[in-house]
Structures are given as C-alpha cells and as structure tokens.
PDB file of C-alpha atoms and ligand atoms in Angstrom:
ATOM      1  CA  MET A1015      71.544 118.604 102.770  1.00 35.00           C
ATOM      2  CA  ASN A1016      72.780 120.678 105.684  1.00 39.00           C
ATOM      3  CA  SER A1017      76.108 122.505 105.547  1.00 41.00           C
ATOM      4  CA  SER A1018      78.067 119.732 107.299  1.00 61.00           C
ATOM      5  CA  ASN A1019      76.812 117.235 104.726  1.00 69.00           C
ATOM      6  CA  LYS A1020      77.897 119.618 101.977  1.00 66.00           C
ATOM      7  CA  GLU A1021      81.382 119.473 103.459  1.00 74.00           C
ATOM      8  CA  LEU A1022      81.210 115.687 103.779  1.00 85.00           C
ATOM      9  CA  TYR A1023      80.052 115.148 100.217  1.00 82.00           C
ATOM     10  CA  PRO A1024      81.427 118.064  98.164  1.00 84.00           C
ATOM     11  CA  SER A1025      80.415 118.125  94.514  1.00 75.00           C
ATOM     12  CA  ASN A1026      82.422 119.474  91.625  1.00 64.00           C
ATOM     13  CA  ARG A1027      80.639 122.748  90.990  1.00 57.00           C
ATOM     14  CA  GLY A1028      83.322 124.729  89.151  1.00 58.00           C
ATOM     15  CA  ASN A1029      84.598 124.481  85.597  1.00 59.00           C
ATOM     16  CA  LYS A1030      87.123 121.739  84.969  1.00 64.00           C
ATOM     17  CA  GLN A1031      90.667 123.041  84.858  1.00 63.00           C
ATOM     18  CA  ASN A1032      93.165 121.888  82.296  1.00 63.00           C
ATOM     19  CA  ILE A1033      96.940 121.954  82.557  1.00 56.00           C
ATOM     20  CA  ARG A1034      99.546 123.044  80.075  1.00 62.00           C
ATOM     21  CA  LYS A1035     101.119 120.190  78.102  1.00 64.00           C
ATOM     22  CA  SER A1036     104.776 119.481  78.771  1.00 64.00           C
ATOM     23  CA  ASN A1037     107.134 117.240  76.836  1.00 68.00           C
ATOM     24  CA  LYS A1038     109.058 116.568  80.036  1.00 66.00           C
ATOM     25  CA  ARG A1039     106.022 115.091  81.819  1.00 62.00           C
ATOM     26  CA  LYS A1040     104.722 111.553  81.298  1.00 67.00           C
ATOM     27  CA  LEU A1041     101.063 111.222  80.219  1.00 61.00           C
ATOM     28  CA  SER A1042     100.272 109.349  83.470  1.00 61.00           C
ATOM     29  CA  SER A1043     101.617 112.293  85.540  1.00 62.00           C
ATOM     30  CA  THR A1044      99.616 114.781  83.468  1.00 60.00           C
ATOM     31  CA  ASN A1045      96.437 112.748  84.019  1.00 62.00           C
ATOM     32  CA  TRP A1046      97.191 112.486  87.765  1.00 60.00           C
ATOM     33  CA  ILE A1047      97.652 116.286  88.076  1.00 62.00           C
ATOM     34  CA  LYS A1048      94.455 116.914  86.043  1.00 61.00           C
ATOM     35  CA  ARG A1049      92.494 114.560  88.292  1.00 63.00           C
ATOM     36  CA  GLN A1050      93.918 116.124  91.473  1.00 64.00           C
ATOM     37  CA  ILE A1051      93.140 119.757  90.556  1.00 64.00           C
ATOM     38  CA  ASN A1052      89.570 118.863  89.559  1.00 75.00           C
ATOM     39  CA  ASP A1053      88.810 116.480  92.433  1.00 84.00           C
ATOM     40  CA  PRO A1054      86.172 118.076  94.734  1.00 92.00           C
ATOM     41  CA  TYR A1055      87.600 116.187  97.738  1.00 94.00           C
ATOM     42  CA  VAL A1056      91.116 117.513  97.081  1.00 94.00           C
ATOM     43  CA  ILE A1057      89.706 121.041  96.773  1.00 93.00           C
ATOM     44  CA  GLU A1058      87.596 120.708  99.943  1.00 93.00           C
ATOM     45  CA  ALA A1059      90.465 119.095 101.895  1.00 95.00           C
ATOM     46  CA  LYS A1060      92.671 122.074 101.037  1.00 94.00           C
ATOM     47  CA  LYS A1061      89.912 124.488 102.041  1.00 94.00           C
ATOM     48  CA  LEU A1062      89.358 122.794 105.410  1.00 95.00           C
ATOM     49  CA  GLY A1063      93.060 122.237 106.129  1.00 96.00           C
ATOM     50  CA  TYR A1064      93.084 118.432 105.914  1.00 97.00           C
ATOM     51  CA  ASN A1065      96.405 116.839 104.989  1.00 97.00           C
ATOM     52  CA  SER A1066      94.756 114.411 102.565  1.00 96.00           C
ATOM     53  CA  ARG A1067      91.490 113.775 100.706  1.00 96.00           C
ATOM     54  CA  ALA A1068      91.430 110.462 102.642  1.00 97.00           C
ATOM     55  CA  ALA A1069      90.083 112.494 105.594  1.00 97.00           C
ATOM     56  CA  PHE A1070      86.665 112.431 103.872  1.00 97.00           C
ATOM     57  CA  LYS A1071      86.644 108.636 103.713  1.00 98.00           C
ATOM     58  CA  LEU A1072      86.938 108.445 107.498  1.00 98.00           C
ATOM     59  CA  LEU A1073      84.435 111.287 108.001  1.00 97.00           C
ATOM     60  CA  GLN A1074      81.901 109.486 105.770  1.00 97.00           C
ATOM     61  CA  ILE A1075      82.436 106.095 107.427  1.00 98.00           C
ATOM     62  CA  ASP A1076      82.119 107.678 110.877  1.00 97.00           C
ATOM     63  CA  ASN A1077      79.016 109.552 109.736  1.00 97.00           C
ATOM     64  CA  LYS A1078      77.443 106.149 109.096  1.00 96.00           C
ATOM     65  CA  PHE A1079      78.715 104.217 112.138  1.00 97.00           C
ATOM     66  CA  GLY A1080      79.411 107.017 114.690  1.00 97.00           C
ATOM     67  CA  PHE A1081      82.256 105.237 116.477  1.00 98.00           C
ATOM     68  CA  LEU A1082      84.757 108.105 116.906  1.00 98.00           C
ATOM     69  CA  LYS A1083      83.427 109.363 120.239  1.00 97.00           C
ATOM     70  CA  PRO A1084      85.020 111.791 122.725  1.00 96.00           C
ATOM     71  CA  SER A1085      87.808 110.284 124.885  1.00 95.00           C
ATOM     72  CA  LYS A1086      88.123 107.060 122.845  1.00 97.00           C
ATOM     73  CA  LYS A1087      91.740 105.942 122.376  1.00 98.00           C
ATOM     74  CA  VAL A1088      92.833 105.454 118.785  1.00 98.00           C
ATOM     75  CA  ILE A1089      95.767 103.862 116.960  1.00 98.00           C
ATOM     76  CA  ASP A1090      96.178 104.729 113.266  1.00 98.00           C
ATOM     77  CA  LEU A1091      98.305 102.304 111.228  1.00 98.00           C
ATOM     78  CA  GLY A1092      99.716 103.792 108.018  1.00 98.00           C
ATOM     79  CA  CYS A1093      98.825 107.322 109.100  1.00 98.00           C
ATOM     80  CA  ALA A1094     100.791 109.560 106.675  1.00 98.00           C
ATOM     81  CA  PRO A1095     100.195 112.255 105.549  1.00 98.00           C
ATOM     82  CA  GLY A1096      97.709 112.576 108.404  1.00 98.00           C
ATOM     83  CA  GLY A1097      94.127 113.201 107.222  1.00 98.00           C
ATOM     84  CA  TRP A1098      92.739 110.380 109.390  1.00 98.00           C
ATOM     85  CA  LEU A1099      94.815 111.551 112.369  1.00 98.00           C
ATOM     86  CA  GLN A1100      93.264 115.018 112.045  1.00 98.00           C
ATOM     87  CA  VAL A1101      89.703 113.670 111.833  1.00 97.00           C
ATOM     88  CA  ALA A1102      90.238 111.173 114.673  1.00 97.00           C
ATOM     89  CA  SER A1103      91.839 113.711 117.007  1.00 97.00           C
ATOM     90  CA  GLN A1104      89.023 116.222 116.396  1.00 96.00           C
ATOM     91  CA  LYS A1105      86.316 113.610 116.967  1.00 97.00           C
ATOM     92  CA  VAL A1106      87.783 112.016 120.113  1.00 97.00           C
ATOM     93  CA  ARG A1107      88.783 115.518 121.361  1.00 93.00           C
ATOM     94  CA  SER A1108      92.418 114.589 121.704  1.00 87.00           C
ATOM     95  CA  ASN A1109      94.741 117.322 122.951  1.00 92.00           C
ATOM     96  CA  GLU A1110      98.222 117.794 124.381  1.00 89.00           C
ATOM     97  CA  LYS A1111      96.975 116.980 127.909  1.00 89.00           C
ATOM     98  CA  HIS A1112      94.889 113.944 126.963  1.00 90.00           C
ATOM     99  CA  ARG A1113      96.577 112.572 123.878  1.00 93.00           C
ATOM    100  CA  ASN A1114      94.243 109.882 122.602  1.00 96.00           C
ATOM    101  CA  VAL A1115      95.560 109.352 119.092  1.00 97.00           C
ATOM    102  CA  VAL A1116      98.853 107.763 118.062  1.00 98.00           C
ATOM    103  CA  GLY A1117      99.972 106.603 114.655  1.00 98.00           C
ATOM    104  CA  VAL A1118     102.754 104.910 112.742  1.00 98.00           C
ATOM    105  CA  ASP A1119     103.911 105.107 109.148  1.00 98.00           C
ATOM    106  CA  LEU A1120     106.974 104.363 107.052  1.00 97.00           C
ATOM    107  CA  LEU A1121     106.892 108.081 106.238  1.00 98.00           C
ATOM    108  CA  PRO A1122     107.104 111.007 108.660  1.00 98.00           C
ATOM    109  CA  VAL A1123     104.002 113.067 109.451  1.00 98.00           C
ATOM    110  CA  GLU A1124     104.147 116.765 110.286  1.00 95.00           C
ATOM    111  CA  ASN A1125     103.133 117.538 113.854  1.00 94.00           C
ATOM    112  CA  ILE A1126      99.337 117.341 114.263  1.00 96.00           C
ATOM    113  CA  PRO A1127      97.964 118.761 117.530  1.00 94.00           C
ATOM    114  CA  GLY A1128      96.700 116.086 119.919  1.00 94.00           C
ATOM    115  CA  THR A1129      98.508 113.247 118.162  1.00 97.00           C
ATOM    116  CA  LYS A1130     101.850 111.480 118.444  1.00 97.00           C
ATOM    117  CA  THR A1131     103.299 109.691 115.438  1.00 98.00           C
ATOM    118  CA  PHE A1132     106.221 107.351 114.884  1.00 98.00           C
ATOM    119  CA  VAL A1133     108.203 106.565 111.779  1.00 98.00           C
ATOM    120  CA  GLY A1134     108.254 102.785 111.656  1.00 97.00           C
ATOM    121  CA  ASP A1135     107.168  99.602 109.967  1.00 97.00           C
ATOM    122  CA  ILE A1136     104.152  97.697 111.230  1.00 97.00           C
ATOM    123  CA  ASN A1137     106.173  94.516 110.572  1.00 95.00           C
ATOM    124  CA  ASP A1138     108.594  95.522 113.320  1.00 96.00           C
ATOM    125  CA  PRO A1139     107.649  93.477 116.429  1.00 93.00           C
ATOM    126  CA  LYS A1140     108.764  96.369 118.696  1.00 96.00           C
ATOM    127  CA  ILE A1141     106.143  98.718 117.269  1.00 97.00           C
ATOM    128  CA  ASP A1142     103.240  97.305 119.356  1.00 97.00           C
ATOM    129  CA  LYS A1143     104.861  98.292 122.654  1.00 97.00           C
ATOM    130  CA  ILE A1144     105.965 101.695 121.342  1.00 98.00           C
ATOM    131  CA  LEU A1145     102.407 102.584 120.281  1.00 98.00           C
ATOM    132  CA  ILE A1146     100.674 101.214 123.397  1.00 98.00           C
ATOM    133  CA  ASP A1147     103.196 102.880 125.728  1.00 97.00           C
ATOM    134  CA  SER A1148     102.729 106.185 123.950  1.00 97.00           C
ATOM    135  CA  LEU A1149      98.923 105.912 124.140  1.00 97.00           C
ATOM    136  CA  GLY A1150      99.172 104.956 127.829  1.00 96.00           C
ATOM    137  CA  ASP A1151      96.504 102.272 127.407  1.00 96.00           C
ATOM    138  CA  TYR A1152      95.160  99.704 124.967  1.00 98.00           C
ATOM    139  CA  PRO A1153      93.120 101.317 122.161  1.00 98.00           C
ATOM    140  CA  ASP A1154      89.317 101.349 121.774  1.00 98.00           C
ATOM    141  CA  ILE A1155      89.702 101.869 118.039  1.00 98.00           C
ATOM    142  CA  ILE A1156      92.302 100.697 115.548  1.00 98.00           C
ATOM    143  CA  LEU A1157      92.349 102.233 112.078  1.00 98.00           C
ATOM    144  CA  SER A1158      94.382 100.925 109.173  1.00 98.00           C
ATOM    145  CA  ASP A1159      94.443 102.748 105.861  1.00 97.00           C
ATOM    146  CA  MET A1160      97.749 101.066 105.000  1.00 97.00           C
ATOM    147  CA  ALA A1161      98.444 100.587 101.328  1.00 93.00           C
ATOM    148  CA  ALA A1162     101.405  98.944  99.661  1.00 89.00           C
ATOM    149  CA  ASN A1163     103.152 100.647  96.760  1.00 85.00           C
ATOM    150  CA  VAL A1164     101.545  99.114  93.694  1.00 79.00           C
ATOM    151  CA  ILE A1165     103.858  97.820  90.988  1.00 80.00           C
ATOM    152  CA  GLY A1166     101.161  97.080  88.418  1.00 78.00           C
ATOM    153  CA  HIS A1167     101.432  93.285  88.662  1.00 81.00           C
ATOM    154  CA  LYS A1168      97.927  92.273  89.751  1.00 77.00           C
ATOM    155  CA  GLN A1169      98.762  89.173  91.809  1.00 80.00           C
ATOM    156  CA  THR A1170     101.787  90.750  93.521  1.00 83.00           C
ATOM    157  CA  ASP A1171      99.836  93.909  94.388  1.00 80.00           C
ATOM    158  CA  HIS A1172      96.973  91.817  95.731  1.00 82.00           C
ATOM    159  CA  LEU A1173      99.357  89.724  97.869  1.00 86.00           C
ATOM    160  CA  ARG A1174     101.106  92.794  99.304  1.00 88.00           C
ATOM    161  CA  THR A1175      97.819  94.441 100.249  1.00 88.00           C
ATOM    162  CA  THR A1176      96.463  91.219 101.758  1.00 91.00           C
ATOM    163  CA  GLN A1177      99.618  90.938 103.845  1.00 93.00           C
ATOM    164  CA  LEU A1178      99.030  94.434 105.258  1.00 95.00           C
ATOM    165  CA  ILE A1179      95.432  93.552 106.179  1.00 96.00           C
ATOM    166  CA  GLU A1180      96.713  90.392 107.856  1.00 96.00           C
ATOM    167  CA  ILE A1181      99.324  92.298 109.899  1.00 97.00           C
ATOM    168  CA  ALA A1182      96.798  94.983 110.899  1.00 98.00           C
ATOM    169  CA  LEU A1183      94.330  92.287 111.987  1.00 98.00           C
ATOM    170  CA  ASP A1184      97.007  90.446 113.952  1.00 97.00           C
ATOM    171  CA  PHE A1185      98.016  93.715 115.685  1.00 98.00           C
ATOM    172  CA  THR A1186      94.338  94.359 116.433  1.00 98.00           C
ATOM    173  CA  LEU A1187      93.606  90.964 117.942  1.00 98.00           C
ATOM    174  CA  LYS A1188      96.641  91.359 120.229  1.00 97.00           C
ATOM    175  CA  ASN A1189      95.974  94.919 121.347  1.00 97.00           C
ATOM    176  CA  LEU A1190      92.378  96.104 120.902  1.00 98.00           C
ATOM    177  CA  LYS A1191      90.183  96.503 124.008  1.00 98.00           C
ATOM    178  CA  LYS A1192      87.108  94.308 124.400  1.00 98.00           C
ATOM    179  CA  ASN A1193      84.140  95.785 122.476  1.00 98.00           C
ATOM    180  CA  GLY A1194      86.665  97.756 120.422  1.00 98.00           C
ATOM    181  CA  ILE A1195      86.396  98.695 116.766  1.00 98.00           C
ATOM    182  CA  PHE A1196      88.698  97.884 113.852  1.00 98.00           C
ATOM    183  CA  LEU A1197      88.468  99.722 110.523  1.00 98.00           C
ATOM    184  CA  VAL A1198      90.709  98.472 107.728  1.00 98.00           C
ATOM    185  CA  LYS A1199      91.302  99.237 104.074  1.00 96.00           C
ATOM    186  CA  THR A1200      90.466  96.131 102.044  1.00 93.00           C
ATOM    187  CA  PHE A1201      89.307  95.440  98.493  1.00 80.00           C
ATOM    188  CA  LYS A1202      86.105  96.165  96.592  1.00 70.00           C
ATOM    189  CA  GLY A1203      85.486  92.440  96.166  1.00 64.00           C
ATOM    190  CA  GLY A1204      85.676  92.059  99.958  1.00 63.00           C
ATOM    191  CA  THR A1205      88.365  90.665 102.221  1.00 68.00           C
ATOM    192  CA  GLU A1206      89.950  87.258 101.595  1.00 83.00           C
ATOM    193  CA  THR A1207      87.592  84.571 102.911  1.00 89.00           C
ATOM    194  CA  GLU A1208      90.079  83.339 105.491  1.00 91.00           C
ATOM    195  CA  LEU A1209      90.663  86.822 106.925  1.00 94.00           C
ATOM    196  CA  LEU A1210      86.958  87.596 106.816  1.00 94.00           C
ATOM    197  CA  ASN A1211      86.252  84.434 108.803  1.00 95.00           C
ATOM    198  CA  ILE A1212      88.796  85.454 111.455  1.00 97.00           C
ATOM    199  CA  MET A1213      87.105  88.867 111.661  1.00 97.00           C
ATOM    200  CA  LYS A1214      83.653  87.315 111.943  1.00 97.00           C
ATOM    201  CA  ASN A1215      84.837  84.903 114.651  1.00 98.00           C
ATOM    202  CA  ASN A1216      86.302  87.692 116.736  1.00 98.00           C
ATOM    203  CA  PHE A1217      83.830  90.566 116.265  1.00 98.00           C
ATOM    204  CA  LYS A1218      80.059  90.745 116.676  1.00 98.00           C
ATOM    205  CA  TYR A1219      79.483  92.648 113.409  1.00 98.00           C
ATOM    206  CA  VAL A1220      81.621  92.836 110.255  1.00 97.00           C
ATOM    207  CA  LYS A1221      80.601  95.045 107.345  1.00 96.00           C
ATOM    208  CA  ASN A1222      82.122  96.149 104.041  1.00 94.00           C
ATOM    209  CA  ILE A1223      81.820  99.797 103.128  1.00 95.00           C
ATOM    210  CA  LYS A1224      82.878 101.844 100.110  1.00 95.00           C
ATOM    211  CA  PRO A1225      82.619 105.529 101.090  1.00 96.00           C
ATOM    212  CA  LEU A1226      81.754 107.979  98.299  1.00 95.00           C
ATOM    213  CA  ALA A1227      85.150 109.653  98.704  1.00 96.00           C
ATOM    214  CA  SER A1228      86.823 106.400  97.658  1.00 94.00           C
ATOM    215  CA  ARG A1229      87.254 106.696  93.900  1.00 90.00           C
ATOM    216  CA  PRO A1230      84.761 104.436  92.081  1.00 88.00           C
ATOM    217  CA  GLU A1231      87.481 103.161  89.746  1.00 86.00           C
ATOM    218  CA  SER A1232      89.694 102.132  92.699  1.00 87.00           C
ATOM    219  CA  VAL A1233      89.610  98.524  93.932  1.00 86.00           C
ATOM    220  CA  GLU A1234      89.924  99.873  97.461  1.00 90.00           C
ATOM    221  CA  SER A1235      87.127  99.368  99.937  1.00 93.00           C
ATOM    222  CA  TYR A1236      86.912  99.235 103.749  1.00 96.00           C
ATOM    223  CA  THR A1237      85.864  96.640 106.300  1.00 96.00           C
ATOM    224  CA  ILE A1238      84.597  97.723 109.679  1.00 98.00           C
ATOM    225  CA  CYS A1239      84.588  95.230 112.558  1.00 98.00           C
ATOM    226  CA  LEU A1240      82.431  96.237 115.519  1.00 98.00           C
ATOM    227  CA  GLU A1241      82.546  94.999 119.128  1.00 98.00           C
ATOM    228  CA  LEU A1242      85.530  92.752 119.698  1.00 98.00           C
ATOM    229  CA  LYS A1243      84.405  89.705 121.614  1.00 97.00           C
ATOM    230  CA  ALA A1244      86.163  88.774 124.876  1.00 81.00           C
TER     231      ALA A1244
HETATM  232  C1  LIG B   4      96.706 105.711 101.793  1.00 75.38           C
HETATM  233  S1  LIG B   4      98.052 106.157 102.800  1.00 75.38           S
HETATM  234  C2  LIG B   4      97.266 106.552 104.312  1.00 75.38           C
HETATM  235  C3  LIG B   4      96.541 107.880 104.273  1.00 75.38           C
HETATM  236  C4  LIG B   4      96.102 108.331 105.650  1.00 75.38           C
HETATM  237  N1  LIG B   4      95.033 107.514 106.171  1.00 75.38           N
HETATM  238  C5  LIG B   4      95.655 109.754 105.641  1.00 75.38           C
HETATM  239  O1  LIG B   4      94.498 110.029 105.964  1.00 75.38           O
HETATM  240  O2  LIG B   4      96.442 110.647 105.333  1.00 75.38           O
HETATM  241  C6  LIG B   4      98.773 104.604 103.147  1.00 75.38           C
HETATM  242  C7  LIG B   4     100.005 104.668 104.041  1.00 75.38           C
HETATM  243  O3  LIG B   4     100.354 103.337 104.447  1.00 75.38           O
HETATM  244  C8  LIG B   4     101.739 103.370 104.749  1.00 75.38           C
HETATM  245  N2  LIG B   4     102.305 102.027 104.879  1.00 75.38           N
HETATM  246  C9  LIG B   4     102.414 101.073 103.921  1.00 75.38           C
HETATM  247  N3  LIG B   4     103.042  99.987 104.405  1.00 75.38           N
HETATM  248  C10 LIG B   4     103.328 100.247 105.709  1.00 75.38           C
HETATM  249  C11 LIG B   4     103.997  99.510 106.744  1.00 75.38           C
HETATM  250  N4  LIG B   4     104.499  98.290 106.503  1.00 75.38           N
HETATM  251  N5  LIG B   4     104.126 100.064 107.971  1.00 75.38           N
HETATM  252  C12 LIG B   4     103.634 101.328 108.188  1.00 75.38           C
HETATM  253  N6  LIG B   4     102.997 102.077 107.255  1.00 75.38           N
HETATM  254  C13 LIG B   4     102.849 101.548 106.022  1.00 75.38           C
HETATM  255  C14 LIG B   4     102.316 104.156 103.567  1.00 75.38           C
HETATM  256  O4  LIG B   4     103.580 104.676 103.863  1.00 75.38           O
HETATM  257  C15 LIG B   4     101.250 105.229 103.350  1.00 75.38           C
HETATM  258  O5  LIG B   4     101.617 106.455 103.940  1.00 75.38           O
END
C-alpha cells in the first residue's frame, strides 16, 4: 500500500481507549463516545482536517470510479458538516474564482474554501433554482449523502430514507447534465426496486457500493449512477 492508500484506508494501530464511567451519561452515549475515539477514520479525519469521517467514504468511492475530475461542477445534497464538500472541492479544484461546488443542508456548514452552501430543505421547490444559480450552470455530478433522523421504528425509518432518495433522484433527473453522475446514499439491501428501475432507465450504468469506511453494522450503502442518458 502506498501512503495515499494508507490515508484512504487507515487501520486502528493504537491501543483502544476507554472512557471514565459517568452516572449522568446514558449507556448509548458512552458507547458512541467509545466508538468515536477508537474509530481510525475519526482519528484520520481529525489529522487531515476533514469535517467528518464521511469524507473517507467519498474518497474511497472516487478511488474506485474516478469521477471527481478537475473543473467538474458538483451539487452536494445534505452536505453538513462538510466532509464531502472538502473532498469534492479539492478533487475538482474548486476555488473562490471558479466555484464548482455548492451544497444544501438543514444545518449550517462552516465556510469551506471553494464552496458555497445554503441552509435549506431539499423538499423546498425553490432550492433547485438557488443551487443552479449559485453554481452558474447545471451540475456534472450530484452527490446525496442525505440521511433522515432515525427514530428506531424500522418501517418509519426506512420510509423516511426512501423518501430522501426519491427526492434526490427527482432533483437529479431535472438538473443533471447529460452524461452526468449521481451518487446517493441508499441501503445495504439495495435501492427499492421501483427507484432502481428509474435509475437503470435513465443512466447507462448503476452500481451498488459499500465503501470500507461505511460501518459494517450500518444498513447504509451507496448507489452510483453513471452517464445520464439524453
Ligand atoms: C450523513 S450527513 C451528511 C454528511 C456529509 N456528507 C459530510 O461529508 O459531512 C446527512 C445530512 O443530511 C441532511 N438532511 C437530511 N434531510 C435533509 C433535507 N430534507 N434537506 C437537506 N438536508 C437534509 C442532514 O441534516 C445531515 O446533515
């Protein structure tokens, strides 16, 4: 493995850290903190200045498909806290003069050089125009790492996530340039058949991918759709 691969696929080399027990903290929070401080991707993200460990998911997917090329225009749906924005802007060489990356999220994102972000809801019909106007063109690449807040009720959580995939796909089919690329967070079991069929009808290639940085126990997966047909 060369050094860039070491950064892409960090392994947990140190001793596992434990945290002090506290009566005030719930067991689930304690487990979350323990997992975070021992997660090699969290450690590496901090070291490299990425806003989230999610940055590695995009780096690993792009390492396989190589679609984030210089000067490509990118829209990132559900972009907070900004790991994907950072990776995308570095890869497409976005800067203040040629700003090629814009994003939207319900939550604010701290200023990331070469990107412009909006606080908004993808369900808002006005958001399409705001993003396209800000990008100055239709995008070559649309990314969606959107995730609904899970409430623990399996069917409801599944429905909410499916709805976000549906909205992201709808946005994509309205706005993506011909031959463009759409990457979307889906489920391990694959996308709903109906949505998958729409993807397959509109793109030349559709593939499911579970990057190593995506936790094995998580139901999350990704679907990449390559080359939007006319
Ligand atoms: C897993 S995080 C994205 C992480 C991001 N890719 C990164 O690298 O930092 C999912 C995001 O989707 C956003 N989200 C969920 N529903 C949304 C909606 N309806 N409109 C916009 N953003 C939404 C959430 O606020 C959350 O910040």
